[in-house]
Coordinates of C-alpha atoms in Angstrom, one line a residue:
Chain A
X888 CA 5.9 16.6 12.4
X889 CA 3.6 17.5 9.5
X890 CA 3.8 21.0 8.3
X891 CA 1.1 23.4 9.5
X892 CA -2.2 22.9 7.4
X893 CA -4.6 25.6 6.5
X894 CA -7.4 26.2 9.0
X895 CA -10.6 24.5 8.1
X896 CA -13.9 26.3 8.7
X897 CA -17.4 25.4 7.6
X898 CA -20.9 26.7 7.7
X899 CA -23.1 24.2 9.4
X900 CA -26.7 22.9 8.7
X901 CA -27.7 20.9 11.8
X902 CA -31.2 19.9 10.7
X903 CA -34.3 19.7 13.0
X904 CA -33.4 16.5 14.9
X905 CA -30.1 17.8 16.0
X906 CA -31.8 20.5 17.9
X907 CA -34.2 18.0 19.5
X908 CA -34.2 14.2 19.6
X909 CA -30.6 14.0 18.3
X910 CA -29.1 16.7 20.5
X911 CA -26.2 14.4 21.4
X912 CA -25.2 14.3 17.7
X913 CA -25.0 18.1 17.7
X914 CA -23.1 18.3 21.0
X915 CA -20.6 15.7 20.0
X916 CA -20.2 17.2 16.4
X917 CA -19.4 20.6 17.9
X918 CA -17.1 19.0 20.6
X919 CA -15.2 17.0 17.9
X920 CA -14.7 19.9 15.6
X921 CA -13.6 22.1 18.4
X922 CA -11.0 19.6 19.6
X923 CA -9.7 19.2 16.0
X924 CA -9.5 22.9 15.5
X925 CA -12.1 22.9 12.7
X926 CA -14.4 26.0 12.6
X927 CA -18.2 25.4 12.5
X928 CA -20.7 28.2 12.2
X929 CA -24.4 27.5 12.2
X930 CA -26.5 29.1 9.3
X931 CA -28.9 31.4 11.0
X932 CA -32.6 30.7 10.6
X933 CA -32.2 27.6 8.5
X934 CA -35.4 25.7 8.0
X935 CA -36.6 22.1 7.7
X936 CA -35.2 20.4 4.5
X937 CA -38.6 18.7 4.1
X938 CA -37.0 15.3 4.5
X939 CA -38.8 12.3 3.1
X940 CA -42.5 13.4 3.6
X941 CA -42.1 16.5 1.4
X942 CA -40.5 14.9 -1.6
X943 CA -42.8 11.9 -1.3
X944 CA -45.8 14.0 -2.3
X945 CA -44.5 17.4 -3.4
X946 CA -41.2 17.6 -5.2
X947 CA -41.4 21.3 -5.9
X948 CA -41.9 22.0 -2.2
X949 CA -38.9 19.8 -1.3
X950 CA -36.6 21.5 -3.8
X951 CA -37.8 24.9 -2.7
X952 CA -37.2 24.3 1.0
X953 CA -33.7 23.0 0.2
X954 CA -32.9 25.8 -2.2
X955 CA -34.0 28.3 0.5
X956 CA -31.5 26.7 2.9
X957 CA -28.8 26.8 0.3
X958 CA -29.4 30.4 -0.2
X959 CA -29.3 31.2 3.6
X960 CA -26.0 29.2 3.7
X961 CA -24.5 31.6 1.3
X962 CA -24.4 34.1 4.1
X963 CA -22.0 32.0 6.1
X964 CA -18.4 31.4 4.9
X965 CA -17.1 27.9 4.1
X966 CA -18.4 24.8 2.6
X967 CA -21.7 23.5 4.1
X968 CA -21.3 20.8 6.7
X969 CA -24.3 18.5 7.2
X970 CA -24.5 15.9 9.9
X971 CA -27.9 14.3 9.2
X972 CA -27.8 11.8 6.4
X973 CA -31.3 12.7 5.2
X974 CA -30.7 16.5 5.2
X975 CA -27.4 15.8 3.4
X976 CA -29.2 13.7 0.8
X977 CA -32.0 16.3 0.2
X978 CA -29.6 19.2 -0.2
X979 CA -27.4 17.3 -2.6
X980 CA -30.3 16.0 -4.6
X981 CA -31.7 19.5 -4.9
X982 CA -28.3 20.9 -6.3
X983 CA -28.1 17.9 -8.7
X984 CA -31.7 18.2 -10.0
X985 CA -31.7 22.0 -10.4
X986 CA -28.3 21.9 -12.1
X987 CA -29.7 20.1 -15.2
X988 CA -33.4 21.1 -15.1
X989 CA -34.0 24.7 -16.1
X990 CA -37.9 24.4 -15.8
X991 CA -37.7 23.2 -12.3
X992 CA -35.0 25.8 -11.4
X993 CA -37.2 28.6 -12.6
X994 CA -40.1 27.3 -10.6
X995 CA -37.9 27.1 -7.5
X996 CA -36.4 30.6 -8.0
X997 CA -40.0 32.0 -8.2
X998 CA -40.9 30.1 -5.0
X999 CA -38.0 31.3 -2.9
X1000 CA -38.0 34.7 -4.6
X1001 CA -34.3 34.6 -5.3
X1002 CA -31.5 32.9 -7.1
X1003 CA -30.7 29.2 -6.5
X1004 CA -27.2 28.6 -5.1
X1005 CA -25.8 25.5 -6.7
X1006 CA -22.1 26.4 -6.1
X1007 CA -21.6 25.9 -2.5
X1008 CA -20.1 22.4 -1.8
X1009 CA -22.4 20.5 0.6
X1010 CA -20.4 17.9 2.6
X1011 CA -21.3 15.3 5.1
X1012 CA -19.2 15.2 8.2
X1013 CA -17.6 11.9 7.1
X1014 CA -16.4 13.6 3.9
X1015 CA -14.9 16.5 5.9
X1016 CA -13.1 14.2 8.3
X1017 CA -11.8 11.7 5.7
X1018 CA -11.1 14.0 2.8
X1019 CA -10.6 17.6 4.0
X1020 CA -9.1 17.0 7.4
X1021 CA -7.5 13.7 6.6
X1022 CA -7.3 10.3 8.3
X1023 CA -3.7 10.7 9.2
X1024 CA -4.3 13.9 11.1
X1025 CA -7.3 12.3 12.8
X1026 CA -5.0 9.5 14.0
X1027 CA -2.5 12.1 15.2
X1028 CA -5.2 13.7 17.2
X1029 CA -6.1 10.5 19.1
X1030 CA -5.7 10.7 22.9
X1031 CA -7.7 7.7 23.8
X1032 CA -7.6 5.0 21.1
X1033 CA -10.8 2.9 20.9
X1034 CA -8.8 -0.2 20.7
X1035 CA -10.8 -3.3 21.6
X1036 CA -14.2 -1.7 20.7
X1037 CA -15.9 -3.7 18.0
X1038 CA -18.1 -1.4 15.9
X1039 CA -20.6 -2.2 13.3
X1040 CA -20.8 0.8 11.0
X1041 CA -24.3 1.3 9.8
X1042 CA -24.7 3.5 6.7
X1043 CA -28.4 3.3 6.1
X1044 CA -29.9 4.4 2.8
X1045 CA -29.1 8.0 2.2
X1046 CA -25.4 8.6 2.8
X1047 CA -24.4 7.0 -0.5
X1048 CA -27.6 6.6 -2.6
X1049 CA -28.8 7.4 -5.2
X1050 CA -25.8 6.9 -7.5
X1051 CA -24.1 10.1 -8.8
X1052 CA -25.7 12.3 -6.2
X1053 CA -24.0 12.3 -2.8
X1054 CA -20.6 11.1 -4.2
X1055 CA -19.5 10.3 -0.7
X1056 CA -18.2 6.9 -1.5
X1057 CA -18.9 3.7 -3.5
X1058 CA -22.7 3.4 -3.8
X1059 CA -23.0 -0.3 -3.0
X1060 CA -19.9 -1.1 -0.9
X1061 CA -18.7 2.0 0.9
X1062 CA -15.9 2.0 3.4
X1063 CA -15.7 5.6 4.6
X1064 CA -17.2 5.0 8.0
X1065 CA -14.9 2.0 8.7
X1066 CA -11.9 4.0 7.6
X1067 CA -12.8 7.0 9.8
X1068 CA -13.6 5.1 12.9
X1069 CA -10.6 2.8 12.2
X1070 CA -8.3 5.8 12.2
X1071 CA -9.1 6.3 15.9
X1072 CA -8.2 2.7 16.7
X1073 CA -11.6 1.0 16.7
X1074 CA -12.1 -2.5 15.3
X1075 CA -14.8 -2.7 12.7
X1076 CA -16.8 -5.9 12.1
X1077 CA -17.8 -7.3 8.6
X1078 CA -21.5 -7.7 8.5
X1079 CA -24.4 -8.0 6.2
X1080 CA -26.8 -5.2 7.0
X1081 CA -24.7 -2.1 6.6
X1082 CA -27.0 -0.5 4.1
X1083 CA -30.4 -2.0 4.6
X1084 CA -33.2 0.4 5.5
X1085 CA -34.1 0.8 9.2
X1086 CA -37.7 1.6 8.5
X1087 CA -37.0 5.3 8.5
X1088 CA -40.1 7.6 9.0
X1089 CA -42.5 4.7 9.4
X1090 CA -41.6 5.1 13.1
X1091 CA -44.5 7.5 13.3
X1092 CA -47.0 6.1 10.9
X1093 CA -46.3 2.3 11.0
X1094 CA -43.9 1.4 13.8
X1095 CA -44.4 -2.3 13.0
X1096 CA -42.2 -1.8 9.9
X1097 CA -39.4 -0.4 12.1
X1098 CA -39.6 -3.3 14.5
X1099 CA -39.1 -5.8 11.7
X1100 CA -36.4 -4.0 9.7
X1101 CA -34.4 -2.6 12.6
X1102 CA -34.7 -5.9 14.3
X1103 CA -32.9 -7.6 11.4
X1104 CA -30.2 -4.9 11.5
X1105 CA -29.6 -5.5 15.2
X1106 CA -29.6 -9.2 14.7
X1107 CA -27.1 -9.1 11.9
X1108 CA -24.7 -6.7 14.0
X1109 CA -25.0 -9.1 17.0
X1110 CA -24.2 -12.2 14.9
X1111 CA -21.1 -10.4 13.6
X1112 CA -19.9 -10.0 17.1
X1113 CA -20.2 -6.2 17.3
X1114 CA -20.2 -4.5 20.7
X1115 CA -22.1 -1.5 19.4
X1116 CA -23.5 0.2 16.3
X1117 CA -22.3 3.5 14.8
X1118 CA -24.7 5.7 12.8
X1119 CA -24.7 9.0 11.0
X1120 CA -28.5 9.7 10.9
X1121 CA -30.9 10.7 13.6
X1122 CA -33.7 8.7 12.2
X1123 CA -31.7 5.5 12.0
X1124 CA -30.5 6.3 15.6
X1125 CA -34.1 6.7 16.8
X1126 CA -35.2 3.5 15.3
X1127 CA -32.2 1.4 16.6
X1128 CA -31.8 2.9 20.0
X1129 CA -35.2 4.3 21.1
X1130 CA -37.1 1.3 19.7
X1131 CA -34.6 -1.4 20.7
X1132 CA -36.4 -2.5 23.8
X1133 CA -39.7 -2.8 21.9
X1134 CA -37.8 -4.9 19.3
X1135 CA -36.4 -7.1 22.1
X1136 CA -40.0 -7.6 23.4
X1137 CA -41.3 -8.4 20.0
X1138 CA -38.6 -10.9 19.0
X1139 CA -37.7 -12.2 22.4
X1140 CA -34.1 -11.7 21.6
X1141 CA -31.8 -9.6 23.9
X1142 CA -29.5 -7.1 22.1
X1143 CA -28.4 -4.5 24.7
X1144 CA -26.5 -2.9 21.8
X1145 CA -25.5 0.8 22.3
X1146 CA -26.0 2.9 19.2
X1147 CA -23.6 5.7 18.9
X1148 CA -23.5 8.6 16.6
X1149 CA -20.2 8.6 14.8
X1150 CA -19.1 11.9 16.3
X1151 CA -19.7 10.6 19.9
X1152 CA -17.0 7.9 19.4
X1153 CA -14.7 10.1 17.5
X1154 CA -14.8 12.9 20.0
X1155 CA -14.3 10.4 22.8
X1156 CA -11.1 9.2 21.1
X1157 CA -9.7 12.7 20.6
X1158 CA -10.1 13.5 24.2
X1159 CA -13.4 15.3 24.6
X1160 CA -14.8 14.8 28.1
X1161 CA -17.4 12.0 28.1
X1162 CA -19.8 14.3 30.1
X1163 CA -20.0 16.5 27.0
X1164 CA -21.0 13.8 24.6
X1165 CA -24.6 13.2 25.6
X1166 CA -24.2 9.5 26.6
X1167 CA -26.9 10.0 29.2
X1168 CA -29.3 10.9 26.4
X1169 CA -29.2 7.4 24.9
X1170 CA -31.9 4.9 25.7
X1171 CA -29.5 1.9 25.6
X1172 CA -27.0 2.9 28.2
X1173 CA -23.6 2.8 26.7
X1174 CA -21.6 3.3 29.9
X1175 CA -21.2 -0.3 31.0
X1176 CA -19.6 -1.0 27.6
X1177 CA -17.4 2.0 27.6
X1178 CA -16.2 1.2 31.2
X1179 CA -15.5 -2.4 30.3
X1180 CA -13.3 -1.2 27.4
X1181 CA -11.6 1.4 29.7
X1182 CA -12.8 4.3 27.7
X1183 CA -14.7 6.2 30.5
Chain B
X590 CA -50.0 -25.2 -19.8
X591 CA -52.7 -22.9 -20.8
X592 CA -51.8 -19.5 -22.3
X593 CA -54.1 -16.6 -22.1
X594 CA -53.9 -13.9 -24.7
X595 CA -53.4 -10.3 -23.6
X596 CA -54.3 -7.6 -26.1
X597 CA -52.5 -4.2 -25.8
X598 CA -53.3 -1.1 -27.6
X599 CA -52.4 2.5 -27.2
X600 CA -56.0 3.2 -26.0
X601 CA -55.9 0.6 -23.2
X602 CA -52.4 1.6 -22.1
X603 CA -53.5 5.2 -21.0
X604 CA -50.3 6.7 -22.3
X605 CA -51.4 10.0 -21.0
X606 CA -51.0 8.8 -17.4
X607 CA -47.6 7.2 -18.2
X608 CA -46.4 10.4 -19.8
X609 CA -47.6 12.4 -16.8
X610 CA -45.6 10.1 -14.5
X611 CA -42.6 10.2 -16.7
X612 CA -42.7 14.0 -16.8
X613 CA -43.1 14.3 -13.0
X614 CA -40.4 11.7 -12.3
X615 CA -38.0 12.5 -15.1
X616 CA -37.7 8.8 -15.6
X617 CA -38.9 6.4 -18.3
X618 CA -41.6 4.0 -17.2
X619 CA -41.5 2.2 -20.6
X620 CA -37.8 1.3 -20.4
X621 CA -38.5 -1.3 -17.6
X622 CA -38.0 -4.9 -18.9
X623 CA -39.2 -6.6 -15.8
X624 CA -36.0 -8.2 -14.6
X625 CA -37.4 -7.8 -11.0
X626 CA -34.1 -6.6 -9.5
X627 CA -35.9 -3.7 -7.8
X628 CA -38.3 -6.1 -6.0
X629 CA -35.4 -8.4 -5.0
X630 CA -33.6 -5.6 -3.2
X631 CA -36.6 -3.7 -1.8
X632 CA -36.6 -3.8 2.0
X633 CA -40.4 -2.9 2.1
X634 CA -41.4 -5.7 -0.3
X635 CA -43.1 -7.8 2.4
X636 CA -45.3 -4.9 3.4
X637 CA -46.6 -4.3 -0.2
X638 CA -49.5 -5.9 -1.9
X639 CA -47.7 -5.5 -5.2
X640 CA -43.9 -5.5 -5.5
X641 CA -42.2 -2.6 -7.2
X642 CA -41.6 -4.3 -10.6
X643 CA -45.3 -5.2 -10.8
X644 CA -46.3 -1.5 -10.1
X645 CA -44.3 -0.6 -13.1
X646 CA -45.9 -3.3 -15.1
X647 CA -49.3 -2.1 -14.1
X648 CA -48.4 1.4 -15.3
X649 CA -47.1 0.0 -18.6
X650 CA -50.4 -1.9 -19.1
X651 CA -52.5 1.1 -18.3
X652 CA -53.9 -0.2 -15.0
X653 CA -52.8 2.9 -13.0
X654 CA -56.0 3.0 -10.8
X655 CA -54.9 -0.2 -9.2
X656 CA -51.6 1.5 -8.3
X657 CA -53.1 4.6 -6.9
X658 CA -55.8 2.9 -4.9
X659 CA -53.4 0.4 -3.4
X660 CA -51.2 0.7 -0.3
X661 CA -47.9 -0.2 -1.9
X662 CA -46.8 3.2 -3.0
X663 CA -47.2 4.4 0.6
X664 CA -45.1 1.6 1.8
X665 CA -42.1 2.7 -0.2
X666 CA -39.4 3.9 2.2
X667 CA -37.5 6.0 -0.4
X668 CA -34.3 4.1 0.3
X669 CA -33.4 4.4 -3.3
X670 CA -32.1 0.8 -3.5
X671 CA -34.2 0.1 -6.7
X672 CA -33.0 3.2 -8.5
X673 CA -29.4 2.4 -7.5
X674 CA -29.6 -1.2 -8.9
X675 CA -31.8 -0.9 -12.0
X676 CA -29.8 -2.2 -14.9
X677 CA -31.8 -0.1 -17.4
X678 CA -31.8 3.3 -15.6
X679 CA -35.4 3.4 -14.5
X680 CA -35.6 5.8 -11.5
X681 CA -38.1 3.9 -9.6
X682 CA -37.8 5.9 -6.4
X683 CA -38.7 9.0 -8.5
X684 CA -41.6 7.2 -10.1
X685 CA -42.9 6.3 -6.7
X686 CA -42.7 10.0 -5.7
X687 CA -44.6 10.9 -8.9
X688 CA -47.3 8.3 -8.1
X689 CA -47.8 9.4 -4.5
X690 CA -48.1 12.9 -5.8
X691 CA -50.8 11.8 -8.3
X692 CA -52.6 10.0 -5.5
X693 CA -52.2 12.9 -3.0
X694 CA -53.4 15.5 -5.5
X695 CA -56.5 13.3 -6.2
X696 CA -57.2 13.6 -2.5
X697 CA -55.9 10.1 -1.7
X698 CA -57.8 7.2 -3.3
X699 CA -55.5 4.9 -1.3
X700 CA -56.7 3.3 1.9
X701 CA -53.3 3.9 3.5
X702 CA -54.3 6.8 5.7
X703 CA -51.6 6.6 8.4
X704 CA -48.6 7.3 6.2
X705 CA -50.5 10.1 4.4
X706 CA -51.6 11.7 7.7
X707 CA -47.9 11.6 8.9
X708 CA -46.8 13.3 5.8
X709 CA -49.4 16.0 6.0
X710 CA -48.6 16.8 9.6
X711 CA -44.9 16.8 8.9
X712 CA -45.4 19.3 6.1
X713 CA -47.9 21.4 8.2
X714 CA -45.2 21.6 10.9
X715 CA -42.8 23.2 8.4
X716 CA -45.4 25.8 7.4
X717 CA -46.3 26.7 11.0
X718 CA -43.0 26.5 12.8
X719 CA -40.3 26.4 10.0
X720 CA -38.7 23.4 11.6
X721 CA -40.0 20.1 12.9
X722 CA -41.7 20.1 16.3
X723 CA -41.5 16.4 17.2
X724 CA -43.6 16.5 20.3
X725 CA -46.5 18.1 18.3
X726 CA -46.0 15.7 15.4
X727 CA -46.3 12.7 17.6
X728 CA -49.2 14.1 19.7
X729 CA -51.3 15.3 16.8
X730 CA -50.7 12.0 15.0
X731 CA -52.0 10.0 17.9
X732 CA -55.1 12.1 18.3
X733 CA -56.0 12.2 14.5
X734 CA -55.3 8.5 14.0
X735 CA -57.2 7.6 17.1
X736 CA -54.3 5.8 18.7
X737 CA -54.2 7.7 21.9
X738 CA -51.9 5.4 23.7
X739 CA -49.3 4.9 20.9
X740 CA -45.8 5.2 22.3
X741 CA -47.1 6.6 25.5
X742 CA -44.4 4.8 27.5
X743 CA -41.6 6.4 25.4
X744 CA -42.7 10.0 26.0
X745 CA -41.4 10.4 29.6
X746 CA -38.2 8.5 28.7
X747 CA -37.5 10.9 25.9
X748 CA -38.4 14.0 27.9
X749 CA -36.2 13.2 30.9
X750 CA -33.3 12.6 28.5
X751 CA -33.9 16.0 26.9
X752 CA -34.7 14.3 23.5
X753 CA -38.3 15.4 23.2
X754 CA -38.6 19.3 23.5
X755 CA -41.8 20.6 24.9
X756 CA -41.5 23.9 23.1
X757 CA -40.9 24.4 19.4
X758 CA -37.8 26.0 17.8
X759 CA -38.2 29.5 16.6
X760 CA -37.4 30.9 13.2
X761 CA -37.2 34.7 12.5
X762 CA -38.0 34.2 8.8
X763 CA -41.5 32.6 9.2
X764 CA -43.0 35.2 6.7
X765 CA -40.4 34.1 4.1
X766 CA -41.3 30.5 4.7
X767 CA -45.0 31.2 4.3
X768 CA -44.2 33.0 1.0
X769 CA -42.6 29.7 -0.3
X770 CA -45.8 27.8 0.3
X771 CA -48.0 30.7 -1.1
X772 CA -46.0 31.1 -4.3
X773 CA -46.0 27.4 -5.0
X774 CA -49.8 27.4 -4.7
X775 CA -50.0 30.5 -6.9
X776 CA -47.9 28.7 -9.6
X777 CA -50.2 25.7 -9.4
X778 CA -53.3 27.8 -9.6
X779 CA -52.0 29.4 -12.8
X780 CA -51.0 26.0 -14.2
X781 CA -47.3 27.0 -14.2
X782 CA -46.2 24.2 -12.0
X783 CA -47.2 20.6 -11.4

């Protein structure tokens, strides 16, 4: 028996997608944290972080939107837990930029009519699970080990890049996803496209880009013998899951590769009822795979 | 082999524009020594008419109109691979942001209208609703880009799975959000912000 640890509790910034197209990421995050006894309290009236479109053409707007969110988060106790890789990146970039640029900080402070909060630690769920909660405790909490499930961990672009900003793990060869899902018994495959871009927000403007880039990712995961992909970003999920059938039609290759949010698999392993994990929201039906592996 | 002579001078190099991009991006343009590592790792390279390292070269040579008028800057996915791998600490992803801002502020000399339209609608959504309203984003994009049937088959699938919300999320602090946009416009009008 390990001695009793202090109770963990976080403020929570879900981001726009988690209340809409990525609702299963939100549901499974809440389910997982509840099962692990970690507190999670949503920041009231948070707003869009601006994501890629804002910083692409208007850096000051992007920094101001994120700074406003950081200031709203001050009203809720605990480090700020972020699920979406893009929101995580934008919030961290904002803290990083404003810490060493007084001119920008003054402009942002004027824009949001208040002080900029650079102190609150912004943490991705992976970091909370691997570092704050701990992999040993995660293993102890397992009720249904994911043994036999071969997972391709897909990081995408923004969990680790740019260097010196997210500080989640090694910028070119991270292992945090493999370590976290490995702690609940899954097998992880070695593959080539863990950090290649999925086509991101071109899904709206130029979907052809997504078909090509996400197609290569699915191809690489399949070649490595993976049963499924695991992601931590709603946009990556949308491109790999929602557009998978289109990719199959375009390439003539059949993937049938379920794409899970990391929290769906982790919550399943620690005993959260499968009915609460939004498996029915996924376009590529994961139930045949989970049944085959004896997980549902 | 025939060699052509290229003459460079501070006049032809349009250093003012380079300095503007350097100020906006916080990164040096002139440090680039053309190793090409950014282009080697760029996932969007095949969609661009000019690879990332050539864009920097154009800037160094003062040919920025070619950069602003082209599609390449709009085909950057902001994946940050170039910035991560640059051996001489050129923050190319930030330079791309700065170039897009210059193109955007000049009311878009680029022919790449779809990406710009998507960006505009995304930002408009924040001002109107505080959060993204995905259904509206997709619908208005289709109408404004004249692609009425785009992703039509996906809509019902997403709605029945609860992934596409018919109604938007509601923020109680819309007035404060509008203030952010207004104050930024005000700073720009006074020349106090880029």
